[in-house]
Amino acid sequence: MAPGEKIKAKIKKNLPVTGPQAPNIKELMQWYCLNTNTHGCRRIVVSRGRLRRLLWILFTLTAVALIFWQCALLISSFYTVSVSIKVHFQKLDFPAVTICNINPYRYSAVRHLLADLEQETRAALKTLYGFSEITSRKRREAQSWSSARKGTDPKFLNLAPLMAFEKGDTGKARDFFTGRKRRVNARIIHKASDVMHIHNSKEVVGFQLCSNDTSDCAVYTFSSGVNAIQEWYKLHYMNIMAQVSQEKKINMSYSADELLVTCFFDGVSCDARNFTLFHHPMYGNCYTFNNRQNETILSTSMGGSEFGLQVILYINEEEYNPFLVSSTGAKVIVHRQDEYPFVEDVGTEIETAMATSIGMHLTESFKLSDPYSQCTEDWSDVQITNIYNATYSLQICLHSCFQAKMVENCGCAQYSQPLPQGADYCNYQQHPNWMYCYYQLHQAFVREELGCQSVCKEACSFKEWTLTTSLAQWPSEVSEKWLLSVLTWDQSQQIKKKLNKTDLAKLLIFYKDLNQRSIMENPANSIEQLLSNIGGQLGLWMSCSVVCVIEIIEVFFIDSLSIIARHQWHKAKGWWAQRRAPACPEAPHTPQGRDNPGLNIDDDLPTFTSALSLPPAPGAQVPGTPPPRYNTLRLERAFSSQLTDTQVPAES
C-alpha cells in the first residue's frame, strides 16, 4: 500500500466519516438515528437489549403507518365540499314564460296534407276494432273529402305496416290493411315496461319498420292499441310536415293575437307585442313572454298573483288533430331568458275551463367544477357541438348529441329538434331509410346506449323555479254568461264564432314570495387547513416538524442515492481502468550464482543486507563481479601514520 493510502486509512479509522459522506447506507442510517429529532428512531439505536430494541421498532413502524393513514384521509377529504344556503329578500327578475297550444297546427289548414294518412289510420282502426266515430260538421266534411280518395293504394301502411299478433305467437300476424295473416321474419321489440307488470291482452298491436333493402326489419309491439296507433301516426306525421317550409308552417299554426285573448302583468296591461314567436316542430307556434326584448328584463317588486302574469288563452278544440294529440289545453314552461325552452321535456300542461295558478320559488345553484365534481362551466370540456343559440344545459347537450348521431348514422337530422344551418329535413324521397334509422336510434337513446349520458355534463350554475300548481273552475256559473260575451266581442276580429268555456284557459304565474334561495358549494378544506392537520398528525405520532420531514427527504432520498451512485461510479471506474490497462509482461527468471539481479524496491528503507544487493552506480561493471577479498576487511592499526597536516608541532 502506498504511503498516502496508509495515512488516509489511519485517519479514517481514528475519525470515521458519517452523514452524507458515509461510505455505505448502514453508517448513514446509524448517523441519522443518532442525530435526528424523531425520538423513536433514536431509541432504536441507543436501546440496550434485543427485546427493548424490537419494541421500539414496532412502535415506530406503527406510528409511521398511522401517519400515512391519517394523511391519506386528510388528502381525500380535501376534495369534499360544504353546502351553504343563503336566503335573500329582494326585487326579483321575472323569468321567461313560453306558452304553446298542445295542438301545433289548425286542423283546417293541414288536413289536405294529412288526408291520406288519416284515411289509412281510420281504415286500420275499423279493421281491428270496428271503429266508427260521431263527428261534428267539420269532421264529417273532412271524412267525406278523404273518402273520395278511397280505393287508392295505401302508401303509409305499405311503408310501415300495422299488424296484430296473437298472444304467444310472434311468427304470424294479421295485416291491418288486407286483414290476412302473414309470416313475420323480423325482430320483435315489445315496448312494455320491464319493471311494471302489465296484463297481456288477447292481441298485441305493433308496426314493422325495415331498412332500404328490407334485409333488416324490426317489429315494435305495444301493450295497448292506442299507443301503437298514435306512435305510428306520429312517425308518419313528422315525415309529412318535414317537407313543408318553415314559413308555411308558421302560417298554419296559431298567431299571437289568436292564442292570447287577454294579458296582464304586475298590475299593467300587456298584449301580443310583449310576446316573441318561437316555432317548435312538435308544438307549432309558441310565444315567449319577457324574452329580453330590447335588452331589458321585466321584474316584480311584490309577491302574489296580482303582481304576476295573467293571461287568458284561446284553445279552440274544434281545430285539434284527433290522432296527434289526445288532450286539450296548453303547455307552459318557465325558464331563463338565455335558455332554450324544451317544451316536450319539462312543460306543464294547463286545462281548459280552468284557472291554473302557478306559484314560483326561485333557487339559484352554484356547484364547484373539477376536481370537486364533473360539472362544466361552458362547452369547453364537452365534445358535443351546440346546435342551439342558447346557454349550456344538460338537455341541450343531450339533444345535440342525439342529433349528431342522427346525422352520422342516418344521413339526416331529427325533425323534432332545430337543425344546423344548411341541413335538410328528412323525407321519404331524400332519405327513405330515415324512419327505420330514426326509430332504432331513438330507442337506443332512451336505453342510454348511444353514450350521450356519459359525454354530457351538468351545468355548474343554473337557476331553477320550483312550481306549485293549483286549479279552480273558471269561469264560474254566475259569471260565465257575461264574461264569455265580452271576450267574444273582444276577439271578434280574430275569432268568427261565439266562445264557450271549453275553448278558454286562464293562466296565472307569480312569485309566492320574494325570498331567493342561493345554494353554493365551497371547498370543505383549504390548503392551510390541510397542512395544519398533517402537521398535527406528525407531531402526535412522531413528534416531527416540517424540518424533520425535510431531513427525512434529504437522508433517505438524496444522501442514500448519492452513496449508491458513488459506489456504482467507483465500481464502473475500476472496471473501465482494468479494461484499458495494457497486459503486464511475464517476470524474468532470477539469475543464480554471481549474477547481479535487478532488485525489487520495497517501500521500507533499505537495511544493511539489502544495501549489498543495491544496483551499482552508473558506469560500474555489473555482470561477472568477483566476490570480495575477505582479507581486506582485516582491521589495521588505526592511525599508524599521521598525515603531515595533522601533526602537532614540537614545543620549543
XYZ file of C-alpha atoms in Angstrom:
652
model
C 0.000 0.000 0.000
C 1.268 3.437 -0.878
C 2.200 5.763 1.996
C -0.662 8.173 1.138
C -3.238 5.375 1.259
C -1.844 4.188 4.583
C -2.223 7.659 6.076
C -5.808 8.013 4.715
C -6.776 4.626 6.167
C -5.336 5.557 9.544
C -7.264 8.886 9.627
C -10.471 7.169 8.587
C -10.018 4.579 11.337
C -9.475 7.190 14.022
C -12.021 9.756 12.706
C -14.888 7.874 10.922
C -16.722 9.924 8.277
C -20.560 9.776 8.701
C -23.587 11.672 7.486
C -23.962 12.448 3.771
C -20.308 11.377 3.188
C -20.769 7.961 4.816
C -19.294 5.160 2.760
C -22.388 2.927 2.978
C -26.105 3.026 3.805
C -25.667 1.329 7.178
C -23.408 4.075 8.537
C -25.721 6.746 7.096
C -28.755 5.270 8.880
C -26.787 4.973 12.119
C -25.746 8.609 11.906
C -29.336 9.697 11.155
C -30.812 7.795 14.089
C -28.277 9.292 16.497
C -28.773 12.876 15.329
C -32.484 13.116 14.382
C -35.164 14.794 16.490
C -37.659 11.961 15.972
C -37.300 10.145 19.267
C -38.448 6.756 18.038
C -35.578 6.348 15.580
C -33.044 7.463 18.205
C -34.357 4.982 20.787
C -33.909 2.133 18.311
C -30.129 2.748 18.197
C -29.397 3.641 21.821
C -31.621 0.992 23.439
C -29.839 -1.912 25.088
C -31.262 -5.367 24.787
C -32.901 -7.018 21.836
C -36.418 -7.012 23.309
C -36.402 -3.283 24.039
C -34.974 -2.500 20.615
C -37.598 -4.726 18.947
C -40.419 -2.968 20.831
C -39.172 0.431 19.733
C -39.003 -0.757 16.125
C -42.642 -1.929 16.351
C -43.769 1.313 17.985
C -42.008 3.430 15.343
C -43.347 1.440 12.392
C -46.881 1.576 13.837
C -46.647 5.340 14.250
C -45.418 5.729 10.657
C -48.317 3.593 9.359
C -50.826 5.681 11.337
C -49.334 8.872 9.937
C -49.717 7.622 6.359
C -53.297 6.506 7.040
C -54.340 9.792 8.631
C -52.656 11.879 5.927
C -54.402 9.820 3.220
C -57.752 10.525 4.882
C -56.953 14.224 5.103
C -55.965 14.443 1.428
C -59.055 12.530 0.284
C -61.312 14.772 2.361
C -59.672 17.810 0.788
C -61.850 17.332 -2.342
C -65.136 17.387 -0.454
C -67.469 20.363 -0.476
C -69.634 22.078 2.066
C -73.030 23.419 1.033
C -74.287 26.764 2.274
C -77.813 28.062 1.731
C -78.492 31.775 1.764
C -81.906 33.415 1.570
C -82.202 36.879 0.046
C -85.227 39.135 0.115
C -85.006 41.440 -2.859
C -86.690 42.556 -6.053
C -86.607 39.592 -8.431
C -86.327 39.394 -12.192
C -89.329 37.684 -13.731
C -88.432 34.561 -15.728
C -89.212 33.959 -19.383
C -92.544 32.155 -19.878
C -93.161 30.158 -23.067
C -96.750 29.160 -23.893
C -97.736 26.648 -26.596
C -101.040 25.184 -27.693
C -100.913 21.401 -27.388
C -102.261 21.167 -30.926
C -99.460 22.505 -33.170
C -101.434 23.402 -36.315
C -105.034 24.230 -37.138
C -106.676 21.104 -38.452
C -108.418 23.020 -41.240
C -105.041 24.246 -42.516
C -103.203 20.884 -42.566
C -105.950 18.364 -43.321
C -105.141 18.334 -47.060
C -101.594 17.254 -46.186
C -102.704 14.541 -43.779
C -105.751 13.243 -45.678
C -104.132 10.035 -46.934
C -102.570 9.307 -43.567
C -105.842 9.807 -41.706
C -107.728 7.693 -44.242
C -105.388 4.759 -43.711
C -105.490 5.293 -39.937
C -109.294 5.101 -39.885
C -109.224 2.044 -42.137
C -106.816 0.302 -39.766
C -108.967 1.180 -36.749
C -112.074 -0.110 -38.470
C -110.356 -3.366 -39.420
C -109.118 -4.089 -35.911
C -111.734 -2.525 -33.658
C -114.757 -1.942 -35.928
C -114.238 1.787 -35.305
C -116.941 4.315 -36.241
C -116.899 7.898 -34.927
C -119.583 10.501 -34.341
C -118.155 13.666 -35.799
C -119.032 17.309 -35.942
C -119.857 19.080 -39.185
C -116.229 19.907 -39.927
C -115.173 16.349 -39.117
C -117.825 14.926 -41.467
C -116.670 17.251 -44.223
C -113.066 16.170 -43.761
C -114.052 12.492 -43.665
C -116.195 12.772 -46.802
C -113.320 14.603 -48.531
C -110.988 11.769 -47.567
C -113.485 9.109 -48.648
C -113.320 10.476 -52.183
C -109.739 9.219 -52.293
C -110.726 5.755 -51.131
C -109.556 2.905 -53.304
C -106.039 4.202 -53.822
C -103.085 2.030 -52.900
C -102.082 2.707 -49.274
C -98.662 4.308 -49.063
C -98.172 4.522 -45.315
C -99.401 1.032 -44.456
C -97.062 -0.427 -47.056
C -94.108 1.584 -45.768
C -94.690 0.682 -42.106
C -97.495 -1.894 -41.921
C -99.662 -2.089 -38.824
C -100.112 -5.651 -37.545
C -101.854 -7.525 -34.772
C -100.196 -10.561 -33.143
C -101.977 -13.385 -31.440
C -100.976 -13.938 -27.832
C -97.908 -16.173 -27.644
C -97.454 -16.393 -31.429
C -94.941 -13.865 -32.788
C -94.227 -15.698 -36.036
C -97.572 -14.781 -37.610
C -99.502 -11.512 -37.636
C -102.695 -10.133 -39.129
C -102.164 -7.240 -41.525
C -104.402 -4.240 -40.828
C -104.810 -3.358 -44.497
C -105.539 -6.726 -46.087
C -106.875 -8.454 -42.992
C -104.890 -11.573 -43.876
C -102.334 -13.339 -41.775
C -98.721 -13.074 -42.846
C -95.476 -14.604 -41.671
C -93.140 -12.217 -39.852
C -89.380 -12.714 -40.137
C -88.167 -9.826 -38.009
C -87.007 -8.958 -34.523
C -89.892 -8.422 -32.103
C -89.304 -5.468 -29.771
C -92.022 -5.133 -27.144
C -92.490 -1.585 -25.851
C -93.977 -2.578 -22.487
C -92.035 -1.772 -19.340
C -89.728 -4.426 -17.918
C -90.303 -3.119 -14.394
C -94.079 -2.740 -14.339
C -96.237 -5.853 -14.642
C -98.726 -5.286 -17.464
C -101.659 -7.582 -18.135
C -101.310 -9.260 -21.532
C -104.264 -8.698 -23.836
C -105.573 -11.204 -26.362
C -103.886 -9.401 -29.252
C -100.741 -7.277 -29.335
C -100.610 -4.400 -31.843
C -97.479 -3.051 -33.464
C -95.862 -1.885 -36.683
C -92.919 -3.058 -38.740
C -90.007 -0.927 -39.945
C -87.388 -2.114 -42.422
C -84.177 -0.752 -43.874
C -83.810 0.241 -47.516
C -83.051 -3.216 -48.846
C -85.607 -4.812 -46.438
C -82.852 -7.116 -45.177
C -83.138 -5.840 -41.617
C -86.601 -5.430 -40.116
C -87.936 -4.854 -36.622
C -91.478 -5.079 -35.307
C -92.358 -2.751 -32.413
C -95.290 -4.016 -30.381
C -97.225 -2.215 -27.658
C -99.388 -3.346 -24.791
C -102.170 -1.038 -25.980
C -103.535 -0.397 -29.449
C -103.876 3.299 -28.559
C -100.127 3.640 -28.068
C -99.383 1.716 -31.267
C -101.732 3.805 -33.428
C -100.510 7.139 -32.005
C -96.821 6.204 -32.355
C -97.332 5.002 -35.931
C -99.299 8.142 -36.824
C -96.739 10.474 -35.217
C -93.878 8.860 -37.135
C -95.575 9.497 -40.499
C -96.801 12.924 -39.401
C -93.240 14.060 -38.719
C -92.152 12.942 -42.157
C -95.017 14.723 -43.912
C -94.555 18.012 -42.078
C -90.797 17.893 -42.716
C -91.483 18.571 -46.377
C -93.363 21.809 -45.611
C -91.418 25.068 -45.499
C -90.984 26.911 -42.219
C -92.948 29.936 -43.397
C -95.977 27.845 -44.358
C -95.952 26.014 -41.048
C -95.905 29.312 -39.144
C -98.942 30.477 -41.126
C -100.779 27.193 -40.468
C -100.263 27.488 -36.709
C -101.862 29.904 -34.222
C -100.998 33.596 -34.287
C -100.269 35.541 -31.105
C -103.468 37.574 -31.389
C -105.453 34.376 -31.788
C -103.853 32.443 -28.915
C -103.639 35.310 -26.388
C -107.032 36.790 -25.538
C -106.022 38.977 -22.567
C -102.737 39.790 -20.837
C -101.927 41.455 -17.513
C -98.530 41.756 -15.758
C -97.597 43.400 -12.463
C -100.729 45.493 -12.473
C -100.158 46.745 -16.045
C -101.991 45.641 -19.169
C -99.975 43.886 -21.914
C -100.736 42.352 -25.308
C -99.296 40.153 -28.072
C -96.492 42.656 -28.730
C -94.915 41.635 -25.418
C -94.515 38.049 -26.679
C -91.850 36.656 -29.022
C -92.591 33.988 -31.608
C -90.823 30.665 -31.125
C -91.681 27.876 -33.579
C -91.412 24.380 -32.171
C -91.513 21.416 -34.603
C -93.933 19.405 -32.453
C -95.966 22.251 -30.879
C -96.149 24.763 -33.691
C -96.111 28.459 -32.851
C -95.130 29.108 -29.236
C -94.853 32.558 -27.672
C -92.358 33.659 -25.033
C -93.071 36.445 -22.567
C -90.198 38.542 -21.168
C -87.674 37.159 -23.639
C -85.221 40.036 -23.038
C -86.553 42.175 -25.842
C -84.726 45.497 -26.198
C -82.119 44.126 -23.726
C -84.492 44.654 -20.786
C -85.795 42.056 -18.349
C -89.031 42.691 -16.518
C -89.025 42.351 -12.752
C -91.578 42.267 -9.973
C -91.427 44.025 -6.634
C -94.194 42.101 -4.851
C -95.278 38.526 -4.445
C -98.752 37.197 -5.103
C -100.998 36.553 -8.093
C -101.851 40.235 -8.529
C -98.244 41.075 -9.402
C -97.509 38.214 -11.773
C -98.503 37.292 -15.323
C -102.198 36.702 -16.038
C -103.324 35.537 -19.478
C -106.442 34.012 -20.988
C -105.705 31.566 -23.824
C -107.914 30.606 -26.732
C -107.534 26.855 -27.245
C -110.151 26.201 -29.990
C -110.718 22.490 -29.504
C -112.522 22.092 -32.847
C -109.238 22.648 -34.691
C -107.482 19.768 -32.915
C -105.935 16.855 -34.804
C -107.745 13.753 -33.489
C -104.837 11.298 -33.919
C -101.897 13.518 -32.997
C -102.995 14.776 -29.568
C -105.465 13.194 -27.173
C -105.722 16.013 -24.594
C -106.894 19.604 -24.735
C -105.089 22.588 -23.288
C -101.764 24.371 -23.451
C -98.201 23.786 -22.324
C -96.226 26.277 -20.259
C -92.536 26.296 -19.423
C -90.702 28.701 -17.087
C -87.055 29.216 -17.982
C -84.168 31.664 -18.152
C -84.032 34.251 -20.917
C -80.920 32.680 -22.477
C -82.170 29.096 -22.131
C -83.803 27.024 -24.871
C -87.377 26.024 -23.865
C -87.714 22.241 -24.144
C -91.487 22.193 -24.055
C -91.746 18.440 -24.685
C -89.432 17.625 -21.748
C -90.339 19.926 -18.858
C -93.530 21.690 -19.926
C -96.523 21.974 -17.570
C -99.971 21.325 -19.053
C -102.938 23.540 -18.191
C -106.599 22.639 -18.660
C -109.436 24.361 -20.426
C -112.354 25.779 -18.420
C -109.934 26.082 -15.510
C -107.881 28.818 -13.868
C -104.399 27.393 -13.335
C -102.330 29.225 -10.716
C -98.589 28.534 -10.717
C -96.668 29.854 -7.714
C -92.889 30.076 -8.057
C -89.890 29.890 -5.756
C -86.510 30.858 -7.232
C -83.453 28.762 -6.365
C -80.011 29.605 -7.720
C -77.355 26.875 -7.532
C -73.586 27.177 -7.857
C -71.527 23.988 -7.997
C -67.766 23.583 -7.923
C -66.192 22.174 -11.063
C -63.267 19.765 -11.380
C -61.842 18.262 -9.186
C -64.866 18.512 -6.895
C -67.485 17.447 -9.472
C -67.899 16.711 -13.170
C -69.995 19.780 -13.981
C -68.987 22.197 -16.713
C -68.956 25.973 -16.879
C -69.432 26.064 -20.662
C -68.913 23.876 -23.728
C -65.101 23.889 -23.448
C -64.789 20.404 -21.915
C -67.766 18.778 -23.689
C -67.079 17.178 -27.066
C -70.524 17.974 -28.479
C -71.391 20.781 -30.888
C -74.109 23.123 -29.632
C -76.755 23.489 -32.355
C -78.919 25.791 -30.231
C -78.491 29.519 -29.861
C -78.703 29.302 -26.084
C -76.589 28.826 -22.985
C -75.374 25.391 -21.947
C -77.696 22.960 -20.193
C -77.854 19.209 -19.835
C -80.943 18.964 -22.074
C -79.244 20.969 -24.833
C -76.211 18.690 -24.708
C -78.318 15.507 -24.826
C -80.432 16.684 -27.758
C -77.368 17.949 -29.632
C -75.668 14.599 -29.094
C -78.710 12.710 -30.390
C -78.954 14.869 -33.485
C -75.230 14.365 -34.155
C -75.849 10.610 -34.026
C -78.738 11.043 -36.468
C -76.566 12.924 -38.941
C -73.755 10.390 -38.536
C -75.827 7.214 -38.851
C -78.933 8.163 -40.820
C -77.635 10.855 -43.142
C -80.133 13.435 -41.922
C -81.162 15.248 -38.773
C -84.059 14.585 -36.464
C -87.116 16.598 -37.356
C -88.238 17.267 -33.814
C -85.134 19.366 -32.997
C -83.610 22.534 -34.537
C -81.201 21.897 -37.368
C -77.822 23.488 -38.101
C -77.714 25.939 -40.962
C -77.714 24.260 -44.370
C -79.066 20.882 -43.211
C -82.157 19.409 -44.878
C -85.109 17.869 -43.154
C -85.642 14.168 -43.637
C -88.315 12.961 -46.038
C -89.213 9.869 -47.988
C -87.662 10.991 -51.269
C -84.254 12.042 -49.931
C -83.883 9.567 -47.074
C -86.164 6.547 -47.478
C -84.320 4.775 -44.665
C -84.894 7.606 -42.192
C -87.907 6.167 -40.348
C -86.182 2.871 -39.577
C -82.904 4.522 -38.621
C -84.576 7.203 -36.503
C -86.659 4.756 -34.534
C -83.701 2.463 -33.899
C -81.564 5.362 -32.662
C -84.383 6.823 -30.591
C -84.882 3.554 -28.729
C -81.117 3.262 -28.211
C -81.069 6.827 -26.859
C -83.849 6.041 -24.391
C -81.979 2.934 -23.239
C -78.792 5.051 -22.853
C -76.910 3.011 -25.448
C -75.604 5.945 -27.511
C -73.234 7.173 -24.805
C -74.695 10.688 -24.687
C -75.320 10.465 -20.947
C -71.640 9.759 -20.307
C -70.437 12.612 -22.556
C -72.792 15.345 -21.420
C -72.268 17.031 -18.059
C -74.433 19.024 -15.728
C -74.061 22.792 -15.726
C -72.199 24.244 -12.743
C -74.524 27.207 -12.287
C -78.217 27.311 -13.051
C -81.499 28.802 -11.950
C -84.481 26.676 -11.068
C -88.033 27.742 -10.439
C -89.949 25.403 -8.159
C -93.578 25.454 -9.288
C -96.666 24.866 -7.176
C -99.825 24.385 -9.242
C -103.413 24.819 -8.111
C -106.662 24.663 -10.091
C -110.026 26.395 -9.842
C -113.088 26.182 -12.026
C -113.227 29.076 -14.440
C -115.395 30.858 -15.329
C -117.927 30.327 -12.581
C -121.522 29.616 -13.466
C -122.738 33.028 -12.297
C -120.120 34.944 -14.348
C -119.923 32.666 -17.369
C -122.603 34.384 -19.428
C -121.339 37.972 -19.296
C -117.623 37.040 -19.324
C -117.864 34.890 -22.458
C -119.938 37.540 -24.214
C -117.331 40.233 -23.534
C -114.438 38.006 -24.606
C -116.272 37.117 -27.820
C -116.710 40.807 -28.569
C -113.006 41.465 -27.822
C -111.905 38.684 -30.168
C -114.409 39.389 -32.929
C -111.589 40.416 -35.278
C -109.710 37.131 -34.777
C -112.427 34.583 -33.998
C -115.552 34.301 -36.105
C -117.619 32.349 -33.575
C -119.077 32.608 -30.119
C -116.732 31.447 -27.394
C -117.556 28.776 -24.845
C -115.618 27.914 -21.720
C -114.116 24.690 -23.162
C -112.248 26.897 -25.673
C -110.569 29.004 -22.983
C -107.988 28.530 -20.268
C -106.781 31.028 -17.688
C -103.166 31.067 -16.522
C -101.611 32.899 -13.568
C -97.850 32.768 -12.957
C -96.403 34.657 -9.985
C -93.812 34.609 -7.203
C -95.260 33.293 -3.977
C -92.742 35.480 -2.154
C -89.543 37.352 -2.963
C -87.263 35.029 -0.984
C -84.499 33.875 -3.285
C -82.500 30.859 -2.162
C -78.857 30.542 -3.195
C -77.243 27.133 -2.802
C -73.466 27.449 -3.003
C -70.773 24.822 -2.784
C -67.494 25.729 -1.121
C -64.353 23.649 -0.517
C -64.608 21.903 2.847
C -60.833 22.331 3.381
C -58.226 24.835 2.289
C -54.504 24.356 1.720
C -53.735 25.996 5.059
C -56.106 23.665 6.923
C -54.700 20.621 5.130
C -51.098 21.494 6.071
C -52.112 22.271 9.646
C -53.891 18.920 10.012
C -50.957 16.996 8.540
C -48.562 18.823 10.896
C -50.756 17.902 13.827
C -50.658 14.206 12.863
C -46.862 14.292 12.509
C -46.471 15.914 15.915
C -48.924 13.500 17.549
C -47.418 10.233 16.340
C -43.725 11.003 15.679
C -43.015 14.372 17.335
C -41.978 15.603 13.880
C -41.958 19.055 12.370
C -41.501 20.363 8.852
C -37.719 20.431 9.432
C -37.793 16.727 10.343
C -39.700 15.930 7.163
C -37.112 17.808 5.107
C -34.378 15.944 6.965
C -36.015 12.600 6.141
C -36.236 13.554 2.484
C -32.590 14.608 2.467
C -31.259 11.458 4.185
C -33.486 8.766 2.703
C -33.610 10.093 -0.834
C -30.740 12.456 -1.574
C -27.913 11.076 0.587
C -28.836 7.417 0.128
C -28.994 7.798 -3.622
C -25.711 9.684 -3.582
C -23.977 6.821 -1.722
C -25.383 4.246 -4.112
C -24.425 6.345 -7.125
C -20.912 6.923 -5.759
C -20.444 3.216 -5.169
C -21.587 2.351 -8.653
C -19.381 5.076 -10.133
C -16.235 3.741 -8.426
C -17.134 0.248 -9.490
C -17.605 1.305 -13.086
C -14.431 3.400 -12.988
C -12.371 0.440 -11.773
C -13.844 -1.799 -14.420
C -13.013 0.722 -17.123
C -9.430 1.216 -15.859
C -8.875 -2.514 -15.781
C -10.152 -2.819 -19.320
C -7.951 -0.013 -20.657
C -4.685 -1.077 -18.808
C -2.012 -2.898 -21.004
C -1.143 -6.519 -20.306
C 1.857 -6.924 -17.863
C 4.913 -8.866 -19.256
C 5.992 -12.068 -17.520
C 8.654 -11.506 -14.831
C 12.125 -12.811 -15.870
C 13.778 -15.735 -14.076
C 16.012 -14.627 -11.201
C 19.598 -15.441 -12.122
C 21.687 -17.558 -9.731
C 25.390 -17.617 -8.877
C 27.360 -14.462 -9.079
C 24.972 -12.608 -11.348
C 23.739 -9.228 -10.086
C 19.916 -9.324 -10.451
C 17.581 -6.325 -10.550
C 16.187 -5.658 -7.173
C 12.513 -5.092 -6.285
C 12.354 -1.849 -4.425
C 10.328 -2.058 -1.272
C 8.574 0.872 0.319
C 10.603 0.387 3.506
C 14.086 1.889 3.988
C 16.931 -0.410 2.924
C 18.728 -2.453 5.546
C 22.432 -3.335 5.613
C 21.768 -6.663 3.996
C 19.540 -5.225 1.286
C 22.004 -2.458 0.664
C 24.533 -5.056 -0.520
C 22.202 -6.021 -3.286
C 21.505 -2.472 -4.458
C 22.308 -1.838 -8.104
C 25.817 -0.437 -8.764
C 26.499 3.110 -9.654
C 26.302 4.137 -13.265
C 29.380 3.078 -15.244
C 30.264 0.205 -12.978
C 30.696 -3.260 -14.291
C 27.572 -5.186 -13.375
C 27.945 -8.677 -14.744
C 30.605 -11.035 -13.502
C 31.691 -9.121 -10.437
C 34.180 -11.186 -8.485
C 33.487 -11.915 -4.866
C 35.121 -9.606 -2.349
C 38.509 -10.369 -0.740
C 37.842 -11.066 2.868
C 41.422 -10.190 3.974
C 40.770 -6.595 3.029
C 38.230 -6.480 5.810
C 41.009 -7.137 8.390
C 41.389 -4.222 10.777
C 44.741 -2.427 10.616
C 46.219 -0.477 13.404
C 44.406 2.748 13.466
C 46.248 5.901 12.781
C 49.566 4.118 12.316
C 50.912 7.005 10.444
C 49.984 10.599 10.878
C 49.245 12.822 7.983
C 51.519 15.821 7.624
C 48.847 18.391 8.066
C 47.586 16.767 11.204
C 50.882 16.605 13.000
C 51.292 18.738 16.082
C 54.416 20.936 16.096
C 57.053 20.352 18.762
C 57.299 22.663 21.660
C 60.281 24.903 21.826
